[in-house]
Amino acid sequence: AADLAHLETPAKVTHCAIDPNAPDVPSQLKPALAGAHLVLVPAGVPRKPGMSRDDLFSINANIARDIVLACSEACPEAVVALIVNPVNSIVPAMCEIYKSKGISPRKIVGVTTLDVVRANKFVSEINGKHVGDVAVPVVGGHAGKTILPLLSQVTPPIPDGKIRSLDQRIQDAGTEVVDAKGGKGSATLSMAYAG
């Protein structure tokens, strides 16, 4: 939190260290969350080579659960933006927690802007435009074939012969990074940029 406290914004940044082995993790988080309007949750373990997003669910769902439970008590009106893989599975599961507590599940959202960042970069490399002049809409989820870059919306158009491989590269970009890091990390820097 110390580095974020240096940003030139009026927001006050504090830290919160928890003991994950203590019996009530959500209670440890509540003081840091009290009164928050927006809670960004970049949490969980990264994917390792050969690991599917489903393999991450049991670990990362427990981490997200504790944070969402704390938010449900300390800041139930806040928007909780989850950057926790597998986003496609974590978000609906966390929405169920809010529903069970009578809180609108629409307060829980998944953040997948990284797919837009990747799509813009890869398209700029193909069409030769400056990446700042490229805007590829991406809809759907954040896992493989659920990532749907709307390449038909790109100007100038992508050559027909490149669409299938570009679509595949955008969908598999996370795996490309995990493999490039030899399993010692995931897309942390590009994720920070996308956020």
mmCIF file of C-alpha atoms in Angstrom:
data_model
loop_
_atom_site.group_PDB
_atom_site.id
_atom_site.type_symbol
_atom_site.label_atom_id
_atom_site.label_comp_id
_atom_site.label_asym_id
_atom_site.label_seq_id
_atom_site.Cartn_x
_atom_site.Cartn_y
_atom_site.Cartn_z
ATOM 1 C CA ALA A 1 0.000 0.000 0.000
ATOM 2 C CA ALA A 2 2.920 2.360 0.559
ATOM 3 C CA ASP A 3 3.569 2.763 -3.173
ATOM 4 C CA LEU A 4 -0.128 3.436 -3.905
ATOM 5 C CA ALA A 5 -0.175 6.081 -1.164
ATOM 6 C CA HIS A 6 2.243 8.095 -3.319
ATOM 7 C CA LEU A 7 -0.227 8.504 -6.196
ATOM 8 C CA GLU A 8 -1.378 12.066 -6.772
ATOM 9 C CA THR A 9 -5.031 11.518 -5.903
ATOM 10 C CA PRO A 10 -7.150 12.605 -2.957
ATOM 11 C CA ALA A 11 -7.797 8.944 -2.089
ATOM 12 C CA LYS A 12 -6.423 7.752 1.214
ATOM 13 C CA VAL A 13 -4.547 4.463 0.918
ATOM 14 C CA THR A 14 -3.968 2.196 3.892
ATOM 15 C CA HIS A 15 -2.799 -1.378 4.252
ATOM 16 C CA CYS A 16 -4.256 -4.380 5.954
ATOM 17 C CA ALA A 17 -2.246 -7.471 6.804
ATOM 18 C CA ILE A 18 -4.173 -10.564 7.769
ATOM 19 C CA ASP A 19 -3.321 -13.875 9.331
ATOM 20 C CA PRO A 20 -4.791 -16.432 6.896
ATOM 21 C CA ASN A 21 -4.537 -19.114 9.577
ATOM 22 C CA ALA A 22 -6.704 -17.197 12.043
ATOM 23 C CA PRO A 23 -10.252 -18.484 12.429
ATOM 24 C CA ASP A 24 -12.097 -15.390 11.134
ATOM 25 C CA VAL A 25 -10.312 -13.785 8.173
ATOM 26 C CA PRO A 26 -13.292 -11.574 7.161
ATOM 27 C CA SER A 27 -13.246 -9.865 10.589
ATOM 28 C CA GLN A 28 -9.604 -8.949 10.081
ATOM 29 C CA LEU A 29 -10.471 -7.200 6.809
ATOM 30 C CA LYS A 30 -13.467 -5.192 8.003
ATOM 31 C CA PRO A 31 -11.552 -2.181 9.422
ATOM 32 C CA ALA A 32 -9.804 -1.604 6.087
ATOM 33 C CA LEU A 33 -13.068 -1.925 4.141
ATOM 34 C CA ALA A 34 -15.367 0.190 6.335
ATOM 35 C CA GLY A 35 -17.072 2.864 4.267
ATOM 36 C CA ALA A 36 -15.472 1.890 0.952
ATOM 37 C CA HIS A 37 -17.354 2.707 -2.253
ATOM 38 C CA LEU A 38 -15.171 0.563 -4.511
ATOM 39 C CA VAL A 39 -13.163 -2.507 -3.557
ATOM 40 C CA LEU A 40 -10.676 -3.799 -6.129
ATOM 41 C CA VAL A 41 -9.699 -7.385 -5.451
ATOM 42 C CA PRO A 42 -6.540 -8.474 -7.326
ATOM 43 C CA ALA A 43 -6.136 -11.688 -5.368
ATOM 44 C CA GLY A 44 -5.387 -15.345 -5.683
ATOM 45 C CA VAL A 45 -2.657 -17.597 -6.931
ATOM 46 C CA PRO A 46 -1.474 -17.446 -10.551
ATOM 47 C CA ARG A 47 -1.938 -20.211 -13.056
ATOM 48 C CA LYS A 48 0.990 -22.541 -13.571
ATOM 49 C CA PRO A 49 1.805 -24.430 -16.795
ATOM 50 C CA GLY A 50 -0.665 -27.206 -17.457
ATOM 51 C CA MET A 51 -3.121 -25.779 -14.934
ATOM 52 C CA SER A 52 -6.583 -24.907 -16.182
ATOM 53 C CA ARG A 53 -8.620 -22.034 -14.806
ATOM 54 C CA ASP A 54 -10.828 -24.659 -13.184
ATOM 55 C CA ASP A 55 -7.812 -25.944 -11.258
ATOM 56 C CA LEU A 56 -7.541 -22.505 -9.652
ATOM 57 C CA PHE A 57 -11.119 -22.346 -8.482
ATOM 58 C CA SER A 58 -10.895 -24.105 -5.123
ATOM 59 C CA ILE A 59 -7.904 -22.041 -4.006
ATOM 60 C CA ASN A 60 -8.933 -18.657 -5.348
ATOM 61 C CA ALA A 61 -12.631 -19.023 -4.500
ATOM 62 C CA ASN A 62 -11.717 -19.348 -0.827
ATOM 63 C CA ILE A 63 -9.615 -16.192 -0.980
ATOM 64 C CA ALA A 64 -12.349 -14.256 -2.798
ATOM 65 C CA ARG A 65 -15.008 -15.635 -0.410
ATOM 66 C CA ASP A 66 -13.284 -14.187 2.644
ATOM 67 C CA ILE A 67 -12.967 -10.766 1.023
ATOM 68 C CA VAL A 68 -16.556 -10.766 -0.251
ATOM 69 C CA LEU A 69 -17.865 -11.840 3.167
ATOM 70 C CA ALA A 70 -15.954 -8.953 4.762
ATOM 71 C CA CYS A 71 -17.363 -6.527 2.160
ATOM 72 C CA SER A 72 -20.887 -7.798 2.797
ATOM 73 C CA GLU A 73 -20.562 -6.620 6.394
ATOM 74 C CA ALA A 74 -18.201 -3.640 6.223
ATOM 75 C CA CYS A 75 -19.267 -1.998 2.952
ATOM 76 C CA PRO A 76 -22.349 -3.696 1.469
ATOM 77 C CA GLU A 77 -23.065 -0.741 -0.840
ATOM 78 C CA ALA A 78 -19.601 -0.828 -2.405
ATOM 79 C CA VAL A 79 -18.963 -2.180 -5.867
ATOM 80 C CA VAL A 80 -16.648 -5.179 -5.506
ATOM 81 C CA ALA A 81 -14.504 -5.584 -8.625
ATOM 82 C CA LEU A 82 -12.943 -9.047 -8.723
ATOM 83 C CA ILE A 83 -9.676 -9.584 -10.566
ATOM 84 C CA VAL A 84 -9.510 -13.196 -9.448
ATOM 85 C CA ASN A 85 -9.142 -16.147 -11.780
ATOM 86 C CA PRO A 86 -11.094 -17.967 -12.929
ATOM 87 C CA VAL A 87 -13.252 -14.831 -13.229
ATOM 88 C CA ASN A 88 -15.977 -16.720 -15.123
ATOM 89 C CA SER A 89 -16.554 -18.992 -12.120
ATOM 90 C CA ILE A 90 -15.535 -16.769 -9.205
ATOM 91 C CA VAL A 91 -17.940 -13.903 -9.966
ATOM 92 C CA PRO A 92 -21.133 -16.004 -10.053
ATOM 93 C CA ALA A 93 -20.074 -17.846 -6.892
ATOM 94 C CA MET A 94 -19.457 -14.574 -5.055
ATOM 95 C CA CYS A 95 -22.797 -13.214 -6.295
ATOM 96 C CA GLU A 96 -24.460 -16.155 -4.548
ATOM 97 C CA ILE A 97 -22.902 -15.020 -1.269
ATOM 98 C CA TYR A 98 -24.392 -11.559 -1.718
ATOM 99 C CA LYS A 99 -27.793 -13.020 -2.658
ATOM 100 C CA SER A 100 -27.774 -15.164 0.504
ATOM 101 C CA LYS A 101 -27.207 -12.017 2.566
ATOM 102 C CA GLY A 102 -29.930 -10.001 0.810
ATOM 103 C CA ILE A 103 -27.417 -7.757 -0.962
ATOM 104 C CA SER A 104 -27.704 -7.021 -4.671
ATOM 105 C CA PRO A 105 -25.415 -9.366 -6.608
ATOM 106 C CA ARG A 106 -25.023 -6.563 -9.150
ATOM 107 C CA LYS A 107 -22.506 -5.050 -6.742
ATOM 108 C CA ILE A 108 -20.075 -7.862 -7.706
ATOM 109 C CA VAL A 109 -18.324 -7.462 -11.060
ATOM 110 C CA GLY A 110 -15.480 -9.196 -12.861
ATOM 111 C CA VAL A 111 -12.635 -7.209 -14.383
ATOM 112 C CA THR A 112 -11.439 -8.500 -17.745
ATOM 113 C CA THR A 113 -10.002 -5.391 -19.412
ATOM 114 C CA LEU A 114 -6.764 -7.280 -19.944
ATOM 115 C CA ASP A 115 -8.398 -9.057 -22.893
ATOM 116 C CA VAL A 116 -9.109 -5.661 -24.513
ATOM 117 C CA VAL A 117 -5.508 -4.544 -23.949
ATOM 118 C CA ARG A 118 -4.192 -7.731 -25.548
ATOM 119 C CA ALA A 119 -6.606 -7.568 -28.473
ATOM 120 C CA ASN A 120 -5.646 -3.942 -29.194
ATOM 121 C CA LYS A 121 -1.926 -4.783 -29.105
ATOM 122 C CA PHE A 122 -2.180 -7.855 -31.318
ATOM 123 C CA VAL A 123 -4.425 -6.072 -33.866
ATOM 124 C CA SER A 124 -2.051 -3.094 -34.032
ATOM 125 C CA GLU A 125 0.775 -5.470 -34.875
ATOM 126 C CA ILE A 126 -1.244 -6.888 -37.774
ATOM 127 C CA ASN A 127 -2.729 -3.724 -39.240
ATOM 128 C CA GLY A 128 0.264 -1.458 -38.604
ATOM 129 C CA LYS A 129 -1.752 1.170 -36.749
ATOM 130 C CA HIS A 130 -0.515 2.789 -33.553
ATOM 131 C CA VAL A 131 -1.966 0.796 -30.660
ATOM 132 C CA GLY A 132 -3.511 3.991 -29.285
ATOM 133 C CA ASP A 133 -5.614 4.211 -32.446
ATOM 134 C CA VAL A 134 -6.990 0.669 -32.125
ATOM 135 C CA ALA A 135 -10.145 -0.181 -30.204
ATOM 136 C CA VAL A 136 -11.213 -3.819 -30.297
ATOM 137 C CA PRO A 137 -14.419 -4.528 -28.399
ATOM 138 C CA VAL A 138 -14.160 -7.755 -26.413
ATOM 139 C CA VAL A 139 -17.227 -9.356 -24.873
ATOM 140 C CA GLY A 140 -17.889 -12.569 -23.012
ATOM 141 C CA GLY A 141 -15.817 -14.045 -20.240
ATOM 142 C CA HIS A 142 -12.141 -14.315 -19.416
ATOM 143 C CA ALA A 143 -11.307 -17.911 -20.203
ATOM 144 C CA GLY A 144 -10.328 -19.334 -23.560
ATOM 145 C CA LYS A 145 -13.227 -19.551 -25.964
ATOM 146 C CA THR A 146 -15.455 -17.377 -23.756
ATOM 147 C CA ILE A 147 -13.254 -14.397 -24.730
ATOM 148 C CA LEU A 148 -14.932 -12.971 -27.827
ATOM 149 C CA PRO A 149 -12.959 -10.233 -29.597
ATOM 150 C CA LEU A 150 -15.277 -8.522 -32.082
ATOM 151 C CA LEU A 151 -12.699 -8.403 -34.843
ATOM 152 C CA SER A 152 -15.369 -7.519 -37.409
ATOM 153 C CA GLN A 153 -15.579 -4.097 -35.716
ATOM 154 C CA VAL A 154 -11.901 -3.239 -36.333
ATOM 155 C CA THR A 155 -10.925 -0.539 -38.835
ATOM 156 C CA PRO A 156 -9.142 -1.163 -41.119
ATOM 157 C CA PRO A 157 -10.499 -4.697 -41.384
ATOM 158 C CA ILE A 158 -8.320 -7.654 -40.427
ATOM 159 C CA PRO A 159 -7.451 -9.791 -43.471
ATOM 160 C CA ASP A 160 -9.712 -12.861 -43.571
ATOM 161 C CA GLY A 161 -6.743 -15.224 -43.482
ATOM 162 C CA LYS A 162 -5.571 -13.846 -40.133
ATOM 163 C CA ILE A 163 -8.820 -13.698 -38.169
ATOM 164 C CA ARG A 164 -8.855 -17.308 -36.929
ATOM 165 C CA SER A 165 -5.247 -17.247 -35.666
ATOM 166 C CA LEU A 166 -5.682 -13.782 -34.122
ATOM 167 C CA ASP A 167 -8.861 -14.859 -32.365
ATOM 168 C CA GLN A 168 -7.020 -17.915 -30.991
ATOM 169 C CA ARG A 169 -4.035 -15.833 -29.851
ATOM 170 C CA ILE A 170 -6.259 -13.400 -27.957
ATOM 171 C CA GLN A 171 -8.084 -16.299 -26.297
ATOM 172 C CA ASP A 172 -4.846 -18.075 -25.351
ATOM 173 C CA ALA A 173 -2.765 -15.023 -24.395
ATOM 174 C CA GLY A 174 -2.832 -15.828 -20.675
ATOM 175 C CA THR A 175 -1.430 -19.292 -21.325
ATOM 176 C CA GLU A 176 1.242 -17.728 -23.563
ATOM 177 C CA VAL A 177 2.438 -15.609 -20.613
ATOM 178 C CA VAL A 178 2.328 -18.452 -18.078
ATOM 179 C CA ASP A 179 4.351 -20.636 -20.442
ATOM 180 C CA ALA A 180 6.847 -17.829 -21.157
ATOM 181 C CA LYS A 181 7.438 -17.428 -17.418
ATOM 182 C CA GLY A 182 8.018 -21.137 -17.026
ATOM 183 C CA GLY A 183 5.222 -21.426 -14.494
ATOM 184 C CA LYS A 184 6.766 -18.885 -12.147
ATOM 185 C CA GLY A 185 4.055 -16.322 -12.619
ATOM 186 C CA SER A 186 1.219 -15.034 -14.712
ATOM 187 C CA ALA A 187 0.272 -11.792 -16.421
ATOM 188 C CA THR A 188 0.830 -9.545 -13.418
ATOM 189 C CA LEU A 189 2.419 -6.572 -15.192
ATOM 190 C CA SER A 190 -0.005 -6.456 -18.115
ATOM 191 C CA MET A 191 -2.858 -6.954 -15.645
ATOM 192 C CA ALA A 192 -1.654 -3.953 -13.646
ATOM 193 C CA TYR A 193 -1.480 -1.926 -16.857
ATOM 194 C CA ALA A 194 -4.982 -3.031 -17.863
ATOM 195 C CA GLY A 195 -6.405 -2.096 -14.450
#
